[in-house]
Tab-separated table of C-alpha atoms in Angstrom:
chain	number	residue	atom	x	y	z
G	703	UNK	CA	-27.541	-4.523	10.073
G	704	UNK	CA	-25.507	-6.174	13.077
G	705	UNK	CA	-22.284	-6.883	11.753
G	706	UNK	CA	-20.841	-9.435	14.773
G	707	UNK	CA	-23.322	-12.091	14.658
G	708	UNK	CA	-23.830	-11.955	18.236
G	709	UNK	CA	-19.829	-11.788	18.738
G	710	UNK	CA	-18.442	-8.829	20.918
G	711	UNK	CA	-14.738	-9.094	20.400
G	712	UNK	CA	-13.293	-9.426	16.665
G	713	UNK	CA	-9.644	-8.871	17.108
G	714	UNK	CA	-7.244	-10.698	14.848
G	715	UNK	CA	-3.695	-11.603	16.299
G	716	UNK	CA	-0.717	-13.233	14.298
G	717	UNK	CA	2.076	-14.194	16.588
G	718	UNK	CA	5.253	-15.409	15.110
G	719	UNK	CA	3.428	-16.629	12.219
G	720	UNK	CA	5.441	-19.052	9.644
G	721	UNK	CA	4.837	-20.657	6.517
G	722	UNK	CA	7.273	-23.280	5.105
G	723	UNK	CA	6.453	-25.424	1.851
G	724	UNK	CA	7.323	-29.070	1.486
G	725	UNK	CA	10.227	-27.594	-1.057
G	726	UNK	CA	11.738	-25.661	1.884
G	727	UNK	CA	10.467	-22.284	0.346
G	728	UNK	CA	9.661	-19.912	3.309
G	729	UNK	CA	6.878	-17.569	2.434
G	730	UNK	CA	6.135	-16.302	5.256
G	731	UNK	CA	8.741	-15.758	8.546
G	732	UNK	CA	7.609	-14.548	11.860
G	733	UNK	CA	4.986	-12.400	10.895
G	734	UNK	CA	3.426	-10.927	14.088
G	735	UNK	CA	0.856	-8.366	13.934
G	736	UNK	CA	-2.309	-7.368	16.062
G	737	UNK	CA	-5.586	-6.213	14.182
G	738	UNK	CA	-8.028	-4.442	16.209
G	739	UNK	CA	-11.578	-4.824	16.808
G	740	UNK	CA	-13.495	-3.136	13.763
G	741	UNK	CA	-10.196	-2.170	12.037
G	742	UNK	CA	-9.405	-2.046	8.449
G	743	UNK	CA	-5.968	-3.317	7.858
G	744	UNK	CA	-4.468	-3.581	4.293
G	745	UNK	CA	-1.596	-6.033	3.391
G	746	UNK	CA	0.690	-4.747	0.742
G	747	UNK	CA	3.728	-5.656	-1.172
G	748	UNK	CA	5.264	-6.799	-4.763
G	749	UNK	CA	3.837	-9.842	-6.310
G	750	UNK	CA	4.883	-12.861	-4.288
G	751	UNK	CA	5.895	-11.627	-1.133
G	752	UNK	CA	3.564	-13.843	0.850
G	753	UNK	CA	0.644	-11.345	1.600
G	754	UNK	CA	-1.988	-13.678	0.430
G	755	UNK	CA	-0.198	-16.466	1.903
G	756	UNK	CA	-0.808	-14.554	5.075
G	757	UNK	CA	-4.481	-13.939	4.529
G	758	UNK	CA	-4.986	-17.406	3.575
G	759	UNK	CA	-3.519	-18.898	6.911
G	760	UNK	CA	-6.053	-16.379	8.836
G	761	UNK	CA	-8.708	-17.920	6.587
G	762	UNK	CA	-7.533	-21.625	7.316
G	763	UNK	CA	-7.290	-22.355	3.346
G	764	UNK	CA	-3.413	-22.610	4.017
G	765	UNK	CA	-1.511	-24.636	6.510
G	766	UNK	CA	0.400	-22.615	9.485
G	767	UNK	CA	3.685	-23.930	9.805
G	768	UNK	CA	4.471	-22.032	13.036
G	769	UNK	CA	3.387	-19.431	15.303
G	770	UNK	CA	-0.393	-18.994	16.145
G	771	UNK	CA	-3.037	-17.238	14.603
G	772	UNK	CA	-6.067	-16.141	16.993
G	773	UNK	CA	-9.654	-14.920	16.075
G	774	UNK	CA	-11.547	-12.770	18.976
G	775	UNK	CA	-10.669	-15.030	22.147
G	776	UNK	CA	-9.642	-18.392	20.130
G	777	UNK	CA	-6.592	-19.577	18.728
G	778	UNK	CA	-7.825	-20.798	15.103
G	779	UNK	CA	-4.519	-22.769	13.772
G	780	UNK	CA	-6.356	-26.049	13.828
G	781	UNK	CA	-10.213	-24.988	12.923
G	782	UNK	CA	-11.387	-25.484	9.714
G	783	UNK	CA	-12.342	-22.209	7.745
G	784	UNK	CA	-16.373	-22.848	8.219
G	785	UNK	CA	-15.550	-22.906	12.158
G	786	UNK	CA	-13.644	-19.644	12.084
G	787	UNK	CA	-16.569	-17.023	11.867
G	788	UNK	CA	-14.850	-15.185	8.995
G	789	UNK	CA	-15.902	-14.623	5.323
G	790	UNK	CA	-13.908	-14.177	2.252
G	791	UNK	CA	-14.076	-12.173	-0.840
G	792	UNK	CA	-12.018	-13.152	-3.759
G	793	UNK	CA	-10.992	-11.206	-6.995
G	794	UNK	CA	-13.159	-13.707	-8.821
G	795	UNK	CA	-16.816	-13.257	-7.731
G	796	UNK	CA	-17.620	-16.806	-8.018
G	797	UNK	CA	-21.488	-16.035	-8.504
G	798	UNK	CA	-23.621	-19.027	-9.360
G	799	UNK	CA	-24.804	-17.591	-12.845
G	800	UNK	CA	-28.264	-19.489	-12.569
G	801	UNK	CA	-29.234	-17.811	-9.443
G	802	UNK	CA	-30.612	-14.237	-9.062
G	803	UNK	CA	-28.691	-11.752	-6.911
G	804	UNK	CA	-30.901	-12.446	-3.791
G	805	UNK	CA	-30.505	-16.104	-4.138
G	806	UNK	CA	-26.453	-15.540	-4.428
G	807	UNK	CA	-26.686	-13.447	-1.520
G	808	UNK	CA	-28.810	-15.800	0.430
G	809	UNK	CA	-27.409	-19.252	-0.497
G	810	UNK	CA	-25.176	-19.564	2.265
G	811	UNK	CA	-27.892	-18.807	4.980
G	812	UNK	CA	-30.327	-21.438	3.449
G	813	UNK	CA	-27.217	-23.929	3.898
G	814	UNK	CA	-27.049	-22.958	7.396
G	815	UNK	CA	-30.840	-23.301	7.961
G	816	UNK	CA	-31.386	-19.805	8.929
G	817	UNK	CA	-35.020	-19.015	9.469
G	818	UNK	CA	-36.488	-17.480	6.107
G	819	UNK	CA	-37.642	-14.291	7.541
G	820	UNK	CA	-33.982	-13.854	8.658
G	821	UNK	CA	-32.328	-14.733	5.218
G	822	UNK	CA	-34.897	-12.003	3.949
G	823	UNK	CA	-34.381	-9.459	6.591
G	824	UNK	CA	-30.449	-10.004	6.007
G	825	UNK	CA	-30.632	-10.002	2.198
G	826	UNK	CA	-32.553	-7.000	1.869
G	827	UNK	CA	-30.605	-5.028	4.331
G	828	UNK	CA	-27.325	-5.708	2.977
G	829	UNK	CA	-28.695	-4.847	-0.820
G	830	UNK	CA	-29.668	-1.306	0.865
G	831	UNK	CA	-26.402	-0.796	2.009
G	832	UNK	CA	-24.442	-1.713	-1.269
G	833	UNK	CA	-27.081	-0.333	-3.643
G	834	UNK	CA	-28.312	-3.474	-4.794
G	835	UNK	CA	-31.905	-3.335	-3.834
G	836	UNK	CA	-33.286	-2.817	-7.588
G	837	UNK	CA	-30.953	-5.704	-8.841
G	838	UNK	CA	-31.937	-8.687	-6.394
G	839	UNK	CA	-33.992	-10.055	-8.885
G	840	UNK	CA	-31.658	-10.019	-11.769
G	841	UNK	CA	-28.933	-12.753	-12.607
G	842	UNK	CA	-25.425	-11.906	-12.689
G	843	UNK	CA	-24.824	-12.226	-16.402
G	844	UNK	CA	-27.203	-8.659	-16.476
G	845	UNK	CA	-24.868	-6.963	-14.081
G	846	UNK	CA	-21.913	-5.104	-14.589
G	847	UNK	CA	-18.238	-5.918	-13.379
G	848	UNK	CA	-18.648	-3.434	-10.410
G	849	UNK	CA	-22.398	-4.843	-9.261
G	850	UNK	CA	-20.925	-8.346	-9.385
G	851	UNK	CA	-18.131	-7.579	-7.043
G	852	UNK	CA	-20.898	-5.669	-4.730
G	853	UNK	CA	-23.161	-9.063	-4.783
G	854	UNK	CA	-19.912	-10.832	-3.815
G	855	UNK	CA	-19.435	-8.520	-1.019
G	856	UNK	CA	-23.145	-8.687	0.053
G	857	UNK	CA	-22.890	-12.670	0.148
G	858	UNK	CA	-20.264	-11.971	2.607
G	859	UNK	CA	-22.139	-9.378	4.966
G	860	UNK	CA	-25.109	-11.121	5.318
G	861	UNK	CA	-23.037	-14.084	7.011
G	862	UNK	CA	-22.570	-11.414	10.038
G	863	UNK	CA	-18.949	-12.753	10.302
G	864	UNK	CA	-16.407	-11.313	12.738
G	865	UNK	CA	-14.027	-10.545	9.826
G	866	UNK	CA	-13.954	-10.031	6.442
G	867	UNK	CA	-10.989	-11.254	4.297
G	868	UNK	CA	-10.648	-9.246	0.873
G	869	UNK	CA	-8.166	-10.876	-1.346
G	870	UNK	CA	-7.500	-8.245	-4.339
G	871	UNK	CA	-11.155	-7.877	-4.910
G	872	UNK	CA	-10.844	-4.915	-7.062
G	873	UNK	CA	-8.423	-6.309	-9.311
G	874	UNK	CA	-10.543	-7.692	-12.313
G	875	UNK	CA	-12.284	-4.008	-12.694
G	876	UNK	CA	-11.266	-1.052	-15.202
G	877	UNK	CA	-9.237	1.884	-13.675
G	878	UNK	CA	-12.479	3.959	-13.127
G	879	UNK	CA	-14.723	1.146	-11.950
G	880	UNK	CA	-11.829	0.423	-9.361
G	881	UNK	CA	-11.964	4.137	-8.008
G	882	UNK	CA	-15.928	4.169	-7.439
G	883	UNK	CA	-15.967	0.494	-5.945
G	884	UNK	CA	-13.020	1.142	-3.852
G	885	UNK	CA	-14.884	4.425	-2.321
G	886	UNK	CA	-18.031	2.243	-1.733
G	887	UNK	CA	-15.663	-0.579	0.019
G	888	UNK	CA	-14.689	2.082	2.363
G	889	UNK	CA	-17.994	3.661	3.032
G	890	UNK	CA	-19.149	-0.125	3.740
G	891	UNK	CA	-16.789	-0.719	6.017
G	892	UNK	CA	-17.012	2.333	8.024
G	893	UNK	CA	-20.620	1.598	8.292
G	894	UNK	CA	-20.535	-2.077	9.574
G	895	UNK	CA	-17.020	-1.718	11.307
G	896	UNK	CA	-16.317	-5.301	10.767
G	897	UNK	CA	-12.758	-6.340	11.375
G	898	UNK	CA	-11.231	-6.078	7.826
G	899	UNK	CA	-8.124	-7.511	6.292
G	900	UNK	CA	-7.621	-6.431	2.864
G	901	UNK	CA	-4.811	-7.632	0.337
G	902	UNK	CA	-3.419	-5.467	-2.869
G	903	UNK	CA	-0.390	-5.270	-4.959
G	904	UNK	CA	-1.774	-1.320	-5.702
G	905	UNK	CA	-0.219	1.018	-3.246
G	906	UNK	CA	-2.478	3.701	-3.836
G	907	UNK	CA	-5.476	1.274	-3.188
G	908	UNK	CA	-3.560	0.364	-0.106
G	909	UNK	CA	-3.238	4.282	1.044
G	910	UNK	CA	-6.506	5.304	0.545
G	911	UNK	CA	-8.446	2.098	2.278
G	912	UNK	CA	-6.434	1.178	5.264
G	913	UNK	CA	-6.549	2.538	8.714
G	914	UNK	CA	-3.079	1.087	8.963
G	915	UNK	CA	-1.012	-0.602	6.336
G	916	UNK	CA	1.306	-3.520	6.720
G	917	UNK	CA	4.005	-3.717	3.817
G	918	UNK	CA	5.581	-6.862	3.530
G	919	UNK	CA	8.581	-7.926	1.144
G	920	UNK	CA	9.776	-11.395	0.758
G	921	UNK	CA	7.297	-12.898	3.785
G	922	UNK	CA	8.709	-10.185	6.273
G	923	UNK	CA	6.812	-7.615	7.792
G	924	UNK	CA	8.947	-4.242	6.875
G	925	UNK	CA	6.700	-1.862	8.205
G	926	UNK	CA	3.091	-1.368	9.976
G	927	UNK	CA	1.090	2.113	10.267
G	928	UNK	CA	-1.259	4.564	9.265
G	929	UNK	CA	-0.851	5.527	5.569
G	930	UNK	CA	0.407	9.020	6.269
G	931	UNK	CA	3.186	7.879	8.478
G	932	UNK	CA	4.503	5.220	5.670
G	933	UNK	CA	4.470	8.525	3.629
G	934	UNK	CA	6.159	10.243	5.907
G	935	UNK	CA	8.381	8.377	8.004
G	936	UNK	CA	9.373	5.261	6.044
G	937	UNK	CA	11.179	2.912	8.006
G	938	UNK	CA	13.412	1.866	5.410
G	939	UNK	CA	14.542	2.170	1.646
G	940	UNK	CA	11.920	-0.170	0.386
G	941	UNK	CA	9.150	0.896	2.172
G	942	UNK	CA	10.375	4.592	0.993
G	943	UNK	CA	10.359	3.468	-2.527
G	944	UNK	CA	6.956	1.193	-2.434
G	945	UNK	CA	4.929	3.859	-0.913
G	946	UNK	CA	4.190	6.883	-3.187
G	947	UNK	CA	3.523	7.376	-6.775
G	948	UNK	CA	5.921	8.329	-8.706
G	949	UNK	CA	8.179	6.222	-6.641
G	950	UNK	CA	10.821	8.443	-4.323
G	951	UNK	CA	13.625	9.748	-6.299
G	952	UNK	CA	16.932	8.055	-4.367
G	953	UNK	CA	20.718	8.948	-4.344
G	954	UNK	CA	23.718	8.168	-2.618
G	955	UNK	CA	24.931	11.581	-1.270
G	956	UNK	CA	27.780	12.807	1.075
G	957	UNK	CA	26.680	14.869	4.011
G	958	UNK	CA	28.878	17.975	5.062
G	959	UNK	CA	28.794	21.083	6.992
G	960	UNK	CA	29.249	24.284	5.118
G	961	UNK	CA	29.287	28.007	6.470
G	962	UNK	CA	27.718	26.077	9.303
G	963	UNK	CA	24.940	24.339	7.700
G	964	UNK	CA	24.589	21.062	6.590
G	965	UNK	CA	24.420	20.180	2.769
G	966	UNK	CA	23.800	17.274	0.756
G	967	UNK	CA	26.468	17.070	-2.163
G	968	UNK	CA	25.685	14.323	-5.330
G	969	UNK	CA	26.232	14.911	-8.924
G	970	UNK	CA	28.028	18.515	-8.928
G	971	UNK	CA	24.595	19.389	-7.016
G	972	UNK	CA	24.972	20.788	-3.296
G	973	UNK	CA	21.632	21.521	-1.429
G	974	UNK	CA	21.200	22.851	1.950
G	975	UNK	CA	19.395	20.771	4.373
G	976	UNK	CA	16.399	22.615	6.218
G	977	UNK	CA	16.884	23.131	9.608
G	978	UNK	CA	12.938	21.245	10.054
G	979	UNK	CA	14.897	18.123	8.373
G	980	UNK	CA	17.414	18.159	11.058
G	981	UNK	CA	15.104	18.802	14.061
G	982	UNK	CA	13.328	15.853	13.106
G	983	UNK	CA	16.200	13.555	12.266
G	984	UNK	CA	18.678	14.391	15.460
G	985	UNK	CA	20.368	11.019	14.493
G	986	UNK	CA	21.604	13.081	10.971
G	987	UNK	CA	24.501	14.688	13.092
G	988	UNK	CA	26.320	11.530	13.506
G	989	UNK	CA	26.430	11.300	9.550
G	990	UNK	CA	28.404	14.205	8.906
G	991	UNK	CA	31.223	13.841	6.348
G	992	UNK	CA	29.716	10.645	5.641
G	993	UNK	CA	27.531	8.847	2.913
G	994	UNK	CA	24.043	9.038	3.344
G	995	UNK	CA	21.124	7.915	0.987
G	996	UNK	CA	18.782	10.817	0.039
G	997	UNK	CA	15.086	10.675	-0.580
G	998	UNK	CA	13.440	13.232	-2.567
G	999	UNK	CA	9.822	12.876	-3.674
G	1000	UNK	CA	8.857	14.129	-7.148
G	1001	UNK	CA	6.083	16.570	-5.048
G	1002	UNK	CA	8.940	17.897	-3.519
G	1003	UNK	CA	10.528	19.413	-6.572
G	1004	UNK	CA	8.790	22.364	-8.306
G	1005	UNK	CA	9.403	25.133	-11.103
G	1006	UNK	CA	11.353	27.360	-9.333
G	1007	UNK	CA	9.836	30.362	-11.478
G	1008	UNK	CA	6.431	29.253	-9.891
G	1009	UNK	CA	8.099	29.901	-5.879
G	1010	UNK	CA	8.933	32.838	-4.610
G	1011	UNK	CA	11.795	33.639	-2.534
G	1012	UNK	CA	13.569	30.458	-3.244
G	1013	UNK	CA	17.422	30.481	-1.973
G	1014	UNK	CA	19.915	29.185	-4.525
G	1015	UNK	CA	21.408	26.446	-2.347
G	1016	UNK	CA	18.041	24.702	-2.623
G	1017	UNK	CA	17.721	25.063	-6.187
G	1018	UNK	CA	18.637	22.366	-9.156
G	1019	UNK	CA	19.481	23.541	-12.625
G	1020	UNK	CA	19.123	20.512	-15.242
G	1021	UNK	CA	17.880	19.762	-18.663
G	1022	UNK	CA	14.446	17.960	-18.934
G	1023	UNK	CA	14.635	14.537	-20.792
G	1024	UNK	CA	10.483	13.802	-20.795
G	1025	UNK	CA	7.594	15.499	-20.044
G	1026	UNK	CA	3.987	13.959	-19.183
G	1027	UNK	CA	1.249	16.375	-19.143
G	1028	UNK	CA	-1.183	14.763	-17.197
G	1029	UNK	CA	-4.164	18.023	-16.654
G	1030	UNK	CA	-3.746	18.251	-13.259
G	1031	UNK	CA	0.146	18.137	-12.859
G	1032	UNK	CA	3.353	17.855	-15.021
G	1033	UNK	CA	5.710	15.155	-14.431
G	1034	UNK	CA	9.485	16.005	-15.715
G	1035	UNK	CA	11.905	13.513	-15.762
G	1036	UNK	CA	15.679	14.470	-15.749
G	1037	UNK	CA	19.151	12.918	-15.429
G	1038	UNK	CA	21.526	13.524	-12.384
G	1039	UNK	CA	24.723	12.368	-13.126
G	1040	UNK	CA	25.329	10.238	-9.474
G	1041	UNK	CA	25.022	6.444	-9.304
G	1042	UNK	CA	21.453	5.143	-8.333
G	1043	UNK	CA	20.975	3.608	-5.072
G	1044	UNK	CA	21.799	-0.567	-5.526
G	1045	UNK	CA	20.912	-2.413	-3.116
G	1046	UNK	CA	18.634	-5.471	-2.588
G	1047	UNK	CA	15.544	-3.330	-1.667
G	1048	UNK	CA	16.043	-1.106	-4.703
G	1049	UNK	CA	16.514	-4.207	-7.042
G	1050	UNK	CA	13.323	-5.822	-5.854
G	1051	UNK	CA	11.377	-2.587	-6.568
G	1052	UNK	CA	12.844	-2.203	-9.621
G	1053	UNK	CA	12.055	-5.851	-10.500
G	1054	UNK	CA	8.566	-5.734	-9.491
G	1055	UNK	CA	7.813	-2.936	-12.067
G	1056	UNK	CA	9.385	-5.411	-14.546
G	1057	UNK	CA	12.662	-6.594	-16.051
G	1058	UNK	CA	12.630	-3.720	-18.380
G	1059	UNK	CA	13.179	-1.488	-15.062
G	1060	UNK	CA	15.766	-4.211	-13.129
G	1061	UNK	CA	17.785	-3.883	-16.240
G	1062	UNK	CA	17.472	-0.166	-16.641
G	1063	UNK	CA	18.760	0.316	-12.887
G	1064	UNK	CA	21.759	-1.995	-13.423
G	1065	UNK	CA	22.686	0.163	-16.590
G	1066	UNK	CA	22.476	3.434	-14.756
G	1067	UNK	CA	24.816	1.838	-12.242
G	1068	UNK	CA	27.573	1.024	-14.688
G	1069	UNK	CA	26.833	4.781	-16.816
G	1070	UNK	CA	26.834	6.380	-12.757
G	1071	UNK	CA	23.346	8.699	-13.859
G	1072	UNK	CA	20.166	8.692	-12.040
G	1073	UNK	CA	16.678	9.378	-13.810
G	1074	UNK	CA	14.965	11.752	-11.062
G	1075	UNK	CA	11.032	12.641	-11.726
G	1076	UNK	CA	9.509	15.961	-10.673
G	1077	UNK	CA	5.862	16.576	-9.825
G	1078	UNK	CA	5.248	20.061	-11.216
G	1079	UNK	CA	2.577	22.310	-11.460
G	1080	UNK	CA	0.402	22.805	-14.827
G	1081	UNK	CA	1.314	26.139	-14.979
G	1082	UNK	CA	5.091	25.226	-15.658
G	1083	UNK	CA	5.885	26.353	-19.093
G	1084	UNK	CA	8.883	23.726	-19.237
G	1085	UNK	CA	9.414	21.700	-22.376
G	1086	UNK	CA	11.421	18.652	-23.211
G	1087	UNK	CA	15.007	19.231	-24.116
G	1088	UNK	CA	14.831	23.059	-22.242
G	1089	UNK	CA	16.767	23.901	-18.702
G	1090	UNK	CA	14.895	24.381	-16.004
G	1091	UNK	CA	15.666	25.366	-12.372
G	1092	UNK	CA	13.757	23.447	-9.847
G	1093	UNK	CA	13.125	24.130	-6.329
G	1094	UNK	CA	13.733	21.573	-3.913
G	1095	UNK	CA	11.947	21.189	-0.622
G	1096	UNK	CA	14.664	20.258	1.625
G	1097	UNK	CA	12.674	20.383	4.835
G	1098	UNK	CA	10.939	17.174	3.501
G	1099	UNK	CA	14.488	15.419	2.714
G	1100	UNK	CA	14.323	11.787	3.620
G	1101	UNK	CA	17.702	10.076	5.043
G	1102	UNK	CA	18.657	6.669	5.034
G	1103	UNK	CA	21.842	4.810	6.287
G	1104	UNK	CA	23.349	3.687	2.952
G	1105	UNK	CA	24.718	0.173	4.669
G	1106	UNK	CA	21.525	-1.142	6.522
G	1107	UNK	CA	19.123	0.757	4.362
G	1108	UNK	CA	17.046	1.786	7.376
G	1109	UNK	CA	15.526	5.450	8.044
G	1110	UNK	CA	17.558	8.242	9.726
G	1111	UNK	CA	15.335	9.452	12.133
G	1112	UNK	CA	15.605	9.421	16.149
G	1113	UNK	CA	19.089	9.380	18.435
G	1114	UNK	CA	18.528	5.272	18.163
G	1115	UNK	CA	18.649	5.361	14.616
G	1116	UNK	CA	21.526	4.542	12.308
């Protein structure tokens, strides 16, 4: 299927795009981003961060206060949505209940007076791609939620636009169906290679779908990178805490040198920093005998009894407060007697989880205690209330400047 409608270039470029509402609320601030032809770009961030507003400005559904949006070789700031050669897929399917699947998919083409044979070709070809061929004669009420969402996607595909814009299209589906439909969305986009912007609040969805992911916080772009780069090299505390599930454990620590090696110390715990972590972060040497924020992902902690030859200076001895056995893994929660990291970034991350999480963060700050989560092998025999030795893969430590919140990496960092 031709997915370009004859258009050769489908790049989308946002240059210092700003959105200010009439009451002075600034929803988007100086957003600059180049999305290459055929790319699957995901916008992700907390509720109210501006990701949907940015998408709607590309679509022409929201007026642009400043900057430019370009689709292909045209600046589209003043073009109405119908002239931008884009197709949108929303979380509510907006199907016509009295029309069949075929008629729903064909409707926009008929309005544009596309030749009947061409309409039929496009609808049937899209139906084949989406696995809807046997359902073309059915009405929406006879379809499952996942099938309805595929019809909504088919309606977009048959238009053969320059770009797809998708606003949380899977949010109305149950968890199992979301995973299945997510895989279908990725397959379809790879097959069609249509430039796509996909908005979601779900960071797992963002990581599995996006060729690149743009993390947005309070209308500002925090980092744009391939998913694995966001995970391995988060630009700041916000990205570090938002990407990954369960979230990264963070604690303020002292970076000091012992017996020639660097160690981090917090809450009576001392952990040797692996040489690999130092090699990847040359700027870290400037933080010797200074405070740093250390990030430890739950998957970088393991029951030491299950790991051979673990040095003592890379272990935490603690008591397990809570165990969540999930079959393929065990999540072990434990307390560290060190205050949590409380910054605007971490407060917003907590608030995104809910008011209880924000209150808990503030309470733990008063008590100077942090709750850590370890993702353990199901082979662990650990139980709630029991002591455990945990091996810490300190080669995978993350480090951040406690004042700026920025990641500490190369010589220009910090």
